[in-house]
Tab-separated table of C-alpha atoms in Angstrom:
chain	number	residue	atom	x	y	z
N	1	VAL	CA	157.098	-128.101	-57.998
N	2	GLU	CA	160.251	-125.921	-57.149
N	3	HIS	CA	158.220	-123.495	-54.826
N	4	GLY	CA	156.799	-126.215	-53.132
N	5	LYS	CA	153.877	-126.803	-55.352
N	6	SER	CA	152.470	-130.145	-56.090
N	7	GLU	CA	152.673	-131.120	-59.606
N	8	SER	CA	149.270	-130.807	-60.521
N	9	VAL	CA	149.050	-126.728	-59.563
N	10	ALA	CA	152.583	-126.441	-61.140
N	11	ARG	CA	151.037	-127.504	-64.101
N	12	ALA	CA	148.176	-125.351	-64.090
N	13	LEU	CA	149.855	-122.043	-63.440
N	14	ALA	CA	152.301	-122.763	-66.233
N	15	ALA	CA	149.824	-123.357	-68.008
N	16	THR	CA	147.887	-120.462	-67.152
N	17	ALA	CA	150.570	-117.811	-66.742
N	18	ASP	CA	151.072	-116.885	-70.546
N	19	GLY	CA	155.290	-117.666	-70.326
N	20	SER	CA	155.262	-115.531	-67.198
N	21	VAL	CA	157.344	-117.080	-64.107
N	22	GLY	CA	156.617	-113.992	-62.148
N	23	ARG	CA	152.648	-114.794	-62.793
N	24	ALA	CA	152.652	-118.033	-62.391
N	25	LEU	CA	154.721	-117.422	-58.879
N	26	GLU	CA	151.861	-114.927	-57.567
N	27	ALA	CA	149.188	-116.826	-58.559
N	28	ARG	CA	147.056	-118.264	-55.275
N	29	ASP	CA	147.019	-122.102	-55.563
N	30	ALA	CA	143.384	-122.110	-54.099
N	31	ASP	CA	141.957	-119.469	-56.736
N	32	LEU	CA	143.633	-121.780	-59.591
N	33	VAL	CA	142.508	-125.263	-58.524
N	34	GLU	CA	139.212	-122.979	-58.561
N	35	ALA	CA	139.271	-121.835	-61.970
N	36	ARG	CA	140.188	-124.778	-63.646
N	37	GLU	CA	137.096	-126.427	-61.768
N	38	VAL	CA	134.872	-123.845	-62.842
N	39	ALA	CA	136.441	-123.820	-66.479
N	40	MET	CA	136.183	-127.445	-66.651
N	41	ARG	CA	132.591	-127.044	-65.667
N	42	VAL	CA	131.809	-124.645	-68.805
N	43	LEU	CA	133.436	-126.373	-71.006
N	44	ALA	CA	131.876	-129.094	-70.342
N	45	GLN	CA	128.190	-127.505	-70.327
N	46	ALA	CA	128.919	-126.053	-73.230
N	47	ALA	CA	130.101	-129.340	-75.096
N	48	ALA	CA	127.159	-131.085	-73.975
N	49	GLY	CA	124.481	-128.612	-75.903
N	50	ASP	CA	123.438	-125.383	-77.768
N	51	ASP	CA	120.810	-124.199	-75.450
N	52	PRO	CA	121.126	-120.549	-75.007
N	53	ARG	CA	119.873	-120.328	-71.792
N	54	ARG	CA	122.061	-122.813	-70.259
N	55	ARG	CA	125.026	-121.400	-71.606
N	56	ILE	CA	123.739	-118.326	-69.928
N	57	GLU	CA	123.283	-120.216	-66.733
N	58	SER	CA	127.296	-121.568	-67.338
N	59	ALA	CA	128.755	-118.142	-67.780
N	60	LYS	CA	127.199	-117.733	-63.992
N	61	ASP	CA	130.007	-120.204	-63.005
N	62	LEU	CA	132.663	-117.733	-64.644
N	63	LEU	CA	132.000	-114.951	-61.934
N	64	PRO	CA	132.226	-116.798	-58.697
N	65	LYS	CA	134.157	-114.211	-56.853
N	66	THR	CA	133.145	-111.238	-58.441
N	67	GLY	CA	131.569	-108.001	-57.129
N	68	ALA	CA	134.602	-106.330	-55.445
N	69	GLY	CA	134.515	-104.607	-58.834
N	70	GLY	CA	136.420	-103.202	-62.096
N	71	ALA	CA	139.971	-104.589	-61.711
N	72	ALA	CA	139.872	-107.065	-59.621
N	73	ASP	CA	136.637	-108.515	-60.971
N	74	ARG	CA	137.967	-108.421	-64.870
N	75	GLU	CA	141.392	-110.333	-63.168
N	76	GLN	CA	139.088	-113.211	-61.863
N	77	LEU	CA	137.240	-114.061	-65.406
N	78	ALA	CA	140.735	-113.486	-67.112
N	79	THR	CA	142.361	-116.297	-64.514
N	80	CYS	CA	139.607	-118.333	-65.221
N	81	LEU	CA	139.346	-117.751	-69.332
N	82	ARG	CA	143.700	-118.053	-69.277
N	83	VAL	CA	142.735	-121.570	-67.667
N	84	MET	CA	139.875	-122.468	-70.301
N	85	ALA	CA	142.116	-121.514	-73.045
N	86	SER	CA	145.135	-123.962	-71.766
N	87	LEU	CA	142.090	-127.059	-71.096
N	88	VAL	CA	140.691	-126.191	-74.751
N	89	ARG	CA	144.200	-126.590	-76.119
N	90	ASP	CA	144.761	-129.652	-74.824
N	91	ALA	CA	141.151	-131.349	-75.569
N	92	GLY	CA	142.589	-130.308	-78.949
N	93	LEU	CA	145.567	-131.991	-78.243
N	94	ILE	CA	143.995	-135.184	-77.704
N	95	GLY	CA	141.850	-135.383	-80.179
N	96	ALA	CA	144.587	-134.990	-82.640
N	97	GLY	CA	146.680	-138.027	-81.028
N	98	ALA	CA	148.931	-135.643	-80.005
N	99	ASP	CA	151.559	-137.192	-76.938
N	100	ARG	CA	150.413	-136.889	-73.894
N	101	ARG	CA	153.703	-135.516	-72.117
N	102	SER	CA	152.381	-132.157	-74.180
N	103	LEU	CA	149.555	-131.699	-72.203
N	104	ALA	CA	149.490	-128.703	-69.746
N	105	ASN	CA	147.263	-130.521	-67.404
N	106	GLY	CA	147.829	-133.865	-67.764
N	107	ASP	CA	146.090	-134.495	-64.634
N	108	LEU	CA	142.885	-133.604	-66.091
N	109	GLU	CA	143.233	-136.182	-69.104
N	110	ALA	CA	140.675	-138.342	-68.254
N	111	ALA	CA	138.285	-135.465	-68.384
N	112	LEU	CA	139.908	-133.332	-70.719
N	113	ALA	CA	139.465	-136.604	-73.267
N	114	ARG	CA	135.552	-136.239	-72.459
N	115	LEU	CA	135.374	-133.240	-74.381
N	116	THR	CA	135.515	-134.349	-77.564
N	117	ALA	CA	133.321	-131.301	-79.061
N	118	PHE	CA	136.471	-129.217	-78.377
N	119	GLN	CA	138.584	-131.113	-81.070
N	120	GLY	CA	138.901	-129.922	-84.624
N	121	GLU	CA	137.682	-126.659	-85.590
N	122	ARG	CA	135.301	-126.075	-82.833
N	123	SER	CA	138.856	-126.329	-80.544
N	124	ALA	CA	140.046	-123.049	-83.006
N	125	ARG	CA	136.484	-121.493	-82.739
N	126	ALA	CA	136.710	-121.650	-78.912
N	127	PHE	CA	140.308	-120.649	-78.340
N	128	SER	CA	139.480	-117.179	-80.801
N	129	ALA	CA	136.596	-116.531	-78.376
N	130	ILE	CA	138.409	-116.676	-75.217
N	131	ASP	CA	141.361	-114.852	-76.911
N	132	ARG	CA	138.402	-112.234	-78.043
N	133	ALA	CA	136.862	-112.263	-74.178
N	134	LEU	CA	140.843	-111.793	-72.883
N	135	ALA	CA	140.749	-108.684	-75.160
N	136	ALA	CA	137.605	-107.398	-74.318
N	137	LEU	CA	138.535	-107.419	-70.260
N	138	ASP	CA	141.790	-105.525	-71.026
N	139	ARG	CA	139.883	-102.806	-72.754
N	140	ASN	CA	137.738	-102.713	-69.561
N	141	ALA	CA	134.521	-104.201	-71.095
N	142	GLY	CA	132.050	-105.669	-68.359
N	143	VAL	CA	132.717	-109.170	-66.787
N	144	LYS	CA	129.321	-110.229	-66.737
N	145	ILE	CA	129.002	-109.390	-70.661
N	146	VAL	CA	132.158	-110.918	-71.380
N	147	ALA	CA	131.275	-114.071	-69.402
N	148	ASP	CA	127.660	-114.428	-71.167
N	149	TRP	CA	129.213	-113.643	-74.828
N	150	VAL	CA	132.282	-116.419	-74.252
N	151	SER	CA	129.948	-119.254	-72.978
N	152	LEU	CA	127.545	-118.225	-75.800
N	153	ASN	CA	130.454	-118.596	-78.458
N	154	LEU	CA	132.103	-121.484	-77.063
């Protein structure tokens, strides 16, 4: 908020920057807002059912601005995955009855409360899948393969 950001954008930046103030300040507001919308859409789709075809279809949502190639595509997907991890964390906190002030994405509380599928054990599995996907991107895995894999494993 101190750097001219709205509270919701500042919260999202903090939640996705892995504790890095520099990364938070470098993030573009529009990219972050889009990443949160995409991550919520993919999580809602995963929560709605187990159909692999629908999950693969929703994986395409994770790749809206890819095509530049290489590191730029991996960074775009990594941003979306970091956002997704913070949303899964918050959905798990809501399910556990945690204090709402602990939510990193408090402005999305109503939408997160609808992600009841990501409470309990599934929350931990989803968080692990996202972490493994981020590690795969660090090892230069292809963005399409990573997006498909994480969507199937949420």
